[in-house]
Short mmCIF file of C-alpha atoms in Angstrom, two decimals:
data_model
loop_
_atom_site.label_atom_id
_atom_site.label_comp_id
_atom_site.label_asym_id
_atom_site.label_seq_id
_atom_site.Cartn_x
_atom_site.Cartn_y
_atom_site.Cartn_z
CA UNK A 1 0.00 0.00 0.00
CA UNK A 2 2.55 2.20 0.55
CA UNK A 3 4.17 2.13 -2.57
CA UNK A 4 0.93 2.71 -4.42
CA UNK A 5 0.58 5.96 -2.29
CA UNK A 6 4.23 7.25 -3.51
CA UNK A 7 3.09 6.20 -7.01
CA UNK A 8 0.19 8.26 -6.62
CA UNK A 9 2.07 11.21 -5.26
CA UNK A 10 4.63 11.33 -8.21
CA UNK A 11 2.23 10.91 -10.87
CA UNK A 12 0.09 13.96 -9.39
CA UNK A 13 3.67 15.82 -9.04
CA UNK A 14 4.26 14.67 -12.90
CA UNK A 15 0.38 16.25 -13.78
CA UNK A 16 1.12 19.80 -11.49
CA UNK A 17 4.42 20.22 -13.90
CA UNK A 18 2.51 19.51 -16.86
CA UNK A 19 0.07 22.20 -15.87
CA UNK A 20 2.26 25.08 -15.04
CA UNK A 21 3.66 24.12 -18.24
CA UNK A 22 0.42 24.53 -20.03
CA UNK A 23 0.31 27.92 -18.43
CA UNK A 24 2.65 29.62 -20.42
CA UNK A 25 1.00 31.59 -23.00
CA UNK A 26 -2.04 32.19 -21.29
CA UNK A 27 -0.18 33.82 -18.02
CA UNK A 28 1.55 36.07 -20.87
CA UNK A 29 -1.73 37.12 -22.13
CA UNK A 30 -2.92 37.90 -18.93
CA UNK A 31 -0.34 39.75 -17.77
CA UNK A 32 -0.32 41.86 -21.33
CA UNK A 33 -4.42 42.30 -20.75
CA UNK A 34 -3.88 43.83 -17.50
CA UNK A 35 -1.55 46.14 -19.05
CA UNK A 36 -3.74 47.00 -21.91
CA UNK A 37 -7.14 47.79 -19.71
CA UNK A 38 -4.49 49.75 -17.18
CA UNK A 39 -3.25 51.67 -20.21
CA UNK A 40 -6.87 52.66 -21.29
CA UNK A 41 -7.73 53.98 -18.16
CA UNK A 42 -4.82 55.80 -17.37
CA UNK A 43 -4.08 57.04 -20.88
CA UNK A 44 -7.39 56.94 -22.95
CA UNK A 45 -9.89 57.99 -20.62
CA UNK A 46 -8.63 59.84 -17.88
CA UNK A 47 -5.27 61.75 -17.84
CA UNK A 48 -4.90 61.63 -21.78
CA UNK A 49 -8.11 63.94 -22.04
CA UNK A 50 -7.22 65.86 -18.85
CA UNK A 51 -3.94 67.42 -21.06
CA UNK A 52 -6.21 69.59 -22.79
CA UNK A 53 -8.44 71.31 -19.89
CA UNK A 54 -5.75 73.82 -18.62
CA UNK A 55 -4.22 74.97 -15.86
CA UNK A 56 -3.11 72.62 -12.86
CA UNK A 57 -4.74 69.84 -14.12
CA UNK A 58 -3.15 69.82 -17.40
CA UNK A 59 0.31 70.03 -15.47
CA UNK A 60 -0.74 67.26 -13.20
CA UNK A 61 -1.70 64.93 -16.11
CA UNK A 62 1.61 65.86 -17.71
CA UNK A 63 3.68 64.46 -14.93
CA UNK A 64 1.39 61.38 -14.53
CA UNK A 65 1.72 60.31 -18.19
CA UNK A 66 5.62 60.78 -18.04
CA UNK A 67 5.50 58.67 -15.19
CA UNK A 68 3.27 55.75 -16.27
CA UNK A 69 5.21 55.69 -19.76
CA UNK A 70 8.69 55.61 -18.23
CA UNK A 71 7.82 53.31 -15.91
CA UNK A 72 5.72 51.15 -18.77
CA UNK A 73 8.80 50.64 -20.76
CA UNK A 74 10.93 49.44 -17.56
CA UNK A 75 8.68 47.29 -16.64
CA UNK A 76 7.91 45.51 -19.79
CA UNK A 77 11.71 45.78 -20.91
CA UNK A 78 12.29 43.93 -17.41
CA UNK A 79 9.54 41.45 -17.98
CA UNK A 80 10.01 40.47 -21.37
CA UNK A 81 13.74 39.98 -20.47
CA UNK A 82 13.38 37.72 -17.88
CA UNK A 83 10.59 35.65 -20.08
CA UNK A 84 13.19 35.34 -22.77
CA UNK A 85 16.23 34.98 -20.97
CA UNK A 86 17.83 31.48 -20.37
CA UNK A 87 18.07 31.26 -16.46
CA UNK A 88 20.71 29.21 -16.88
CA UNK A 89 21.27 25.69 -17.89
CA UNK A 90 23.81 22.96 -17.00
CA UNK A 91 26.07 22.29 -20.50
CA UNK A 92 26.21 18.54 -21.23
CA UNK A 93 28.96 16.30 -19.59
CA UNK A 94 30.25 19.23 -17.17
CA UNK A 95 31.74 18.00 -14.19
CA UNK A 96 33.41 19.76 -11.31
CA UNK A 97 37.47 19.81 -11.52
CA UNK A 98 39.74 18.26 -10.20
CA UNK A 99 42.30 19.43 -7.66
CA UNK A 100 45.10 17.74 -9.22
CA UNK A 101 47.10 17.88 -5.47
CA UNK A 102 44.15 17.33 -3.08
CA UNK A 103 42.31 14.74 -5.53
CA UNK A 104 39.39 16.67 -4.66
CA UNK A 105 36.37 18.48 -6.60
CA UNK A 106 36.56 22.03 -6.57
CA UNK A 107 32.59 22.74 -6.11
CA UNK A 108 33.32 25.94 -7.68
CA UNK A 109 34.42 25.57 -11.07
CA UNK A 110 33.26 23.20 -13.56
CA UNK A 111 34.35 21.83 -17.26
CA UNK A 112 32.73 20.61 -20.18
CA UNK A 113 33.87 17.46 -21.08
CA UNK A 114 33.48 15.24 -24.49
CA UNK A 115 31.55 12.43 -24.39
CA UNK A 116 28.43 11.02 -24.17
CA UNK A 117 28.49 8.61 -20.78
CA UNK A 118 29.05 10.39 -17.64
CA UNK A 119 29.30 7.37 -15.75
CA UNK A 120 26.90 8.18 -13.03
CA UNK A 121 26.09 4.78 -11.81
CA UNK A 122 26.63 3.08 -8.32
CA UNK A 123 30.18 3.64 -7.82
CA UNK A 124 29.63 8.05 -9.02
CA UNK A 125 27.15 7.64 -6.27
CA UNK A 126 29.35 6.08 -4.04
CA UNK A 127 31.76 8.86 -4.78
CA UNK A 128 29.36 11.37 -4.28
CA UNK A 129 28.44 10.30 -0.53
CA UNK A 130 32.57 9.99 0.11
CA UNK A 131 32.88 13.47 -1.17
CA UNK A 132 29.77 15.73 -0.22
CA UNK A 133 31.32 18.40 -2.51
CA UNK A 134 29.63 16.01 -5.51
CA UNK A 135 26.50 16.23 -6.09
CA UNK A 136 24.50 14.43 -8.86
CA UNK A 137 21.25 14.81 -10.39
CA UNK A 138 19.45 11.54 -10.57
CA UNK A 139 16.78 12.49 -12.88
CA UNK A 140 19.31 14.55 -15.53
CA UNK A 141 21.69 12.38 -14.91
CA UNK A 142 24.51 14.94 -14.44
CA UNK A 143 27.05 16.09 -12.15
CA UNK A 144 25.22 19.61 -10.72
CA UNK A 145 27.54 22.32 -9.94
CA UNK A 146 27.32 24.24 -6.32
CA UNK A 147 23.72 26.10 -5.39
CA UNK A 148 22.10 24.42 -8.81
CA UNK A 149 18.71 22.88 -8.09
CA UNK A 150 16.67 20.57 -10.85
CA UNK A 151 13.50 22.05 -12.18
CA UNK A 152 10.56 19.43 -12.81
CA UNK A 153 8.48 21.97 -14.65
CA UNK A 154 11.25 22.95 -17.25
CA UNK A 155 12.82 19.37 -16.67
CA UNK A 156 16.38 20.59 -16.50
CA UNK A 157 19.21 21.70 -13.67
CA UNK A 158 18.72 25.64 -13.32
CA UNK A 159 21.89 27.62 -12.02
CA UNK A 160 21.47 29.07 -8.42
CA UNK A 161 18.02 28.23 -9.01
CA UNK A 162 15.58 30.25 -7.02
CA UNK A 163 12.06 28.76 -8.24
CA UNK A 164 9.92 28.92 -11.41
CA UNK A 165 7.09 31.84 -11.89
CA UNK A 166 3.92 30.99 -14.04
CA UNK A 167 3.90 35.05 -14.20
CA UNK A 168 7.27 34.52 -16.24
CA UNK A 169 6.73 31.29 -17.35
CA UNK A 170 10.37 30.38 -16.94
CA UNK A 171 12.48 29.56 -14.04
CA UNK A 172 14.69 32.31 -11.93
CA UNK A 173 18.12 31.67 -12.03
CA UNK A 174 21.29 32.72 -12.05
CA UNK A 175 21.39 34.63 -15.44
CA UNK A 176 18.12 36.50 -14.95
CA UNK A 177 17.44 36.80 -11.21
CA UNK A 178 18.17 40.34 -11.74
CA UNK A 179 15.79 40.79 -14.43
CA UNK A 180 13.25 39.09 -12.44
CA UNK A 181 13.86 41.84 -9.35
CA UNK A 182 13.75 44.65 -11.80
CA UNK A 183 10.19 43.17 -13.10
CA UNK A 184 9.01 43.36 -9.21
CA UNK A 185 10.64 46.76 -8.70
CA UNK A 186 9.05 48.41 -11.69
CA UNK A 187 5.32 46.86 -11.25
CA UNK A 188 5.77 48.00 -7.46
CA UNK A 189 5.99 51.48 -8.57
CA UNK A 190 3.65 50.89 -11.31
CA UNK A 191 1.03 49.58 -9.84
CA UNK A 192 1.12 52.17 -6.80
CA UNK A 193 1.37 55.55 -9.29
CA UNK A 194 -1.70 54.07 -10.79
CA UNK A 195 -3.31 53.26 -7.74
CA UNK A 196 -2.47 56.90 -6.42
CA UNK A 197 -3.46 58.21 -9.68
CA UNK A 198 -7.00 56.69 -9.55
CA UNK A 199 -7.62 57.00 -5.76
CA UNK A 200 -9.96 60.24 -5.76
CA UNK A 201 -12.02 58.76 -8.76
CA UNK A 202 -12.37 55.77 -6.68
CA UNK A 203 -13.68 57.52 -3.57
CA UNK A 204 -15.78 59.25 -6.09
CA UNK A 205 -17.57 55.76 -6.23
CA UNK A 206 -18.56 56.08 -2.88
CA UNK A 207 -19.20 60.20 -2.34
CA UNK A 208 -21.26 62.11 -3.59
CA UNK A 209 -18.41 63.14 -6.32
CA UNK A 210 -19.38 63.78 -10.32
CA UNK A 211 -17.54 61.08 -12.32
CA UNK A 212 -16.96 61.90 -15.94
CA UNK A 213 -17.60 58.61 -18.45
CA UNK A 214 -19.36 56.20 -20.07
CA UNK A 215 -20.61 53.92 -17.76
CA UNK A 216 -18.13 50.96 -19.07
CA UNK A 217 -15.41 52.95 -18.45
CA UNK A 218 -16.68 53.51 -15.11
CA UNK A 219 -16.35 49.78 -14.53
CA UNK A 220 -12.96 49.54 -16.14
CA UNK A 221 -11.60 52.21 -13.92
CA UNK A 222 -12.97 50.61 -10.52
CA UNK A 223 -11.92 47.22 -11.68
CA UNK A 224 -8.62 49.05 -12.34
CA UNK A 225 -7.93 50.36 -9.09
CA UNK A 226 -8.60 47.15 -7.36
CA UNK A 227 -6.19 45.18 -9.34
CA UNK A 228 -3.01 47.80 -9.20
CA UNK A 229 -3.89 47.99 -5.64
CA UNK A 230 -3.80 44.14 -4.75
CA UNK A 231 -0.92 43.83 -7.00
CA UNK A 232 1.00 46.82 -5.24
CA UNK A 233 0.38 45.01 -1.42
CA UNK A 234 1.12 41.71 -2.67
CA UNK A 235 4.54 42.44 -4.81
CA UNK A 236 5.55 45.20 -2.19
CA UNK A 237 5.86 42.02 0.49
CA UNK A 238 7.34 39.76 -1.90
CA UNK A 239 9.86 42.91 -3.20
CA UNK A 240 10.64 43.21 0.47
CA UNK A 241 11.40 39.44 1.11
CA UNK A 242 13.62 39.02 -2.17
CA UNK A 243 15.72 42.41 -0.91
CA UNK A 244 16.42 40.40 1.90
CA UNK A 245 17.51 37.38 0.15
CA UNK A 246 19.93 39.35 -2.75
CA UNK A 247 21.74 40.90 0.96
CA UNK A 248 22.48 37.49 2.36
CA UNK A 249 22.94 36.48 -0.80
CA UNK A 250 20.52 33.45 -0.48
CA UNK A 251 17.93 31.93 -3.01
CA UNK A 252 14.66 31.25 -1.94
CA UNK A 253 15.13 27.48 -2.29
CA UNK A 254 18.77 27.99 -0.22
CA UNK A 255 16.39 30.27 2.30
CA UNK A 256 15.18 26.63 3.70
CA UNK A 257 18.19 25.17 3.91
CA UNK A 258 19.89 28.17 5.56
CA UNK A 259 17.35 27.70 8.62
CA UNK A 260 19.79 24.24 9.53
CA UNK A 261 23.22 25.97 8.96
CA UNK A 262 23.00 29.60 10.02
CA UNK A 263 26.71 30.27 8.94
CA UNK A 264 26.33 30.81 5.33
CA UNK A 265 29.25 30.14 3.51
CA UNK A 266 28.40 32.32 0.37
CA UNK A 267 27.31 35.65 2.38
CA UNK A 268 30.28 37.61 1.82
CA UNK A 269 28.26 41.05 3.45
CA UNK A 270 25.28 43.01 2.09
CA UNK A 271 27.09 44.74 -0.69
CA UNK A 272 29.20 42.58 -2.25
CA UNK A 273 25.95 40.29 -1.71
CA UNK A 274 23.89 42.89 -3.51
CA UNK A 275 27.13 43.31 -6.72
CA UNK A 276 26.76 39.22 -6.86
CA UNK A 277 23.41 39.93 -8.52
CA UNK A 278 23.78 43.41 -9.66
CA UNK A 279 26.69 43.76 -10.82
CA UNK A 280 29.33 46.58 -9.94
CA UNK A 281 28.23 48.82 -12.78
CA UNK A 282 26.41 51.52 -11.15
CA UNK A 283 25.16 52.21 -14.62
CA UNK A 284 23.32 49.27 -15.01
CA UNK A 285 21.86 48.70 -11.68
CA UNK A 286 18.51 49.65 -12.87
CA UNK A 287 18.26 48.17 -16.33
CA UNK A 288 17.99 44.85 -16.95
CA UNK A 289 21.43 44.31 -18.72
CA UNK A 290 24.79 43.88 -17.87
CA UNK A 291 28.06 46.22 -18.73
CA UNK A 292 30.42 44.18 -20.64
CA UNK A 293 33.03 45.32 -17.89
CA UNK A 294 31.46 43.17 -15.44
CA UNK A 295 30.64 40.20 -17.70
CA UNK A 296 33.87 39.57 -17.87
CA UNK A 297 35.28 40.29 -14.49
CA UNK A 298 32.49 38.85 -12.54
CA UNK A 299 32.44 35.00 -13.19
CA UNK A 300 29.72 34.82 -10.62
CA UNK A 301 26.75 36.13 -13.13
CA UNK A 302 27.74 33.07 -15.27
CA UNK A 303 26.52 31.09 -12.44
CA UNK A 304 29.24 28.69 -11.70
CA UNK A 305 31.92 30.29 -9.74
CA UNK A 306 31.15 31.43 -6.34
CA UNK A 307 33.05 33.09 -3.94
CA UNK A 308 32.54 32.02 -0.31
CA UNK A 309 34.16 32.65 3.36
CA UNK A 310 37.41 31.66 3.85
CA UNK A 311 36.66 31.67 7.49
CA UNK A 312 34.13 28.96 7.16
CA UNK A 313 35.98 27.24 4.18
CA UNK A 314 38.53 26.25 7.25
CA UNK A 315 35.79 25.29 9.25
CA UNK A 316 34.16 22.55 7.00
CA UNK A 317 37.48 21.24 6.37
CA UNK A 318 38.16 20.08 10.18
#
């Protein structure tokens, strides 16, 4: 009986997976939808026709349509970036190197090797409990290098995995967890310009206040408001909780495992924590992109090489 009930389990794992992946488009349509009907209010029938009436309300309108467009283009440049963007993938046959004097794997570099058996049967496995620096994926098959975590939705080992987002409909990872924070940073302010912007038609609703439109755009305008203000409380606590993660330099899968070892060997202090994911191109700290300059000097954003303690390198090794 027992195994039946693990069978059960993993074949309603297997069916979740298949789900999210089914997802995809449709979570991009949303998200573009919400856009659109925020864009009509904001642009088409509110402060796009308040431009022309003059005076302070023509200024005010000004400043809340360079706003929402500036923001707009962040925020879609940021989403669309981390849709597209490969969060990074384990190449075939990599395996960790060797320390030609120690015998042992240094966890923080790998190469790719020819050939197409890795040898992962029971002696890598017996290898990999003698040396706890090894670690294998069972279901790719594959040596995984240090904080990489398999993904059963996209059915791969992501880099410094942190998890996968239906909003997204890829997984967050090492080559576009910054990409991913700019996309919560932008809808943040976003969503709370238009909530601010629509907050006195919206106690209009309830007043005894003359409201100007048709009566479906009197619907799309309340329905609106309600959304950019749920979004706005629910990203600003999950903006908040990733800011705290990118400063102790911790994923939110590593958050868990952090709770049983509170010396964390790769929190090297909140800002070269916060240039691990950023960068240390001031320039670029706000779009998501990378200076070439830091590409090249930082082999951290490839995902593979991490720096950690030395302190606590000395302590593992007693």
């Amino acid at each position: 009986m027992q195994k039946s009930g693990k069978s059960v389990m993993a074949w309603n794992v297997f069916k979740f997976c298949t789900a999210l992946r089914a997802l995809g488009s449709i979570m991009i349509v949303l998200v573009l939808g919400i856009i659109g009907v925020t864009y009509y209010v904001i642009v088409v029938a509110n402060y796009g026709p308040a431009l022309f009436h003059g005076g302070l309300d023509s200024f005010v309108a000004f400043l809340v349509l360079v706003f929402f467009h500036s923001l707009l283009v962040m925020l879609l440049w940021s989403y669309f970036a981390t849709v597209l963007a490969d969060p990074g993938g384990v190449p075939p046959h990599w395996r960790p190197s060797i320390d030609e004097e120690s015998g042992d794997a240094d966890p923080l570099v790998g190469l790719a090797h020819e050939g197409t058996d890795l040898g992962l049967n029971q002696s890598a496995t017996l290898g990999e409990q003698a040396n706890p620096q090894l670690r294998v994926c069972r279901k790719c098959n594959q040596f995984k290098p240090p904080r990489c975590h398999h993904c059963s939705v996209c059915g791969r080992c992501i880099l410094k995995m942190d998890h996968h987002c239906v909003w997204v409909v890829n997984c967050v990872g090492a080559l576009n967890y910054k990409y991913f924070l700019l996309f919560l940073f932008y809808t943040f302010l976003l969503t709370t310009l238009v909530t601010l912007s629509l907050l006195r038609l919206f106690i209009a609703f309830f007043t005894d206040g003359v409201i100007d439109g048709t009566p479906g755009t009197l619907v799309a305008t309340f329905v609106t408001f309600v959304l950019n203000l749920s979004f706005a409380l629910s990203i600003m606590g999950f903006l908040v909780m990733h800011i705290s993660l990118v400063l102790g330099n911790t994923t939110t899968i590593e958050a868990f495992e952090k709770k049983t070892n509170p010396k964390w060997r790769y929190d090297l202090g909140r800002r070269k924590n916060f240039e691990q994911v950023f960068g240390v191109d001031k320039r670029c700290w706000f779009i998501p992109a990378y200076s070439e300059e830091d590409l090249e000097c930082m082999p951290v954003l490839q995902g593979f090489d991490f720096p950690t303690r030395p302190d606590l390198d000395e302590l593992q090794q007693f």
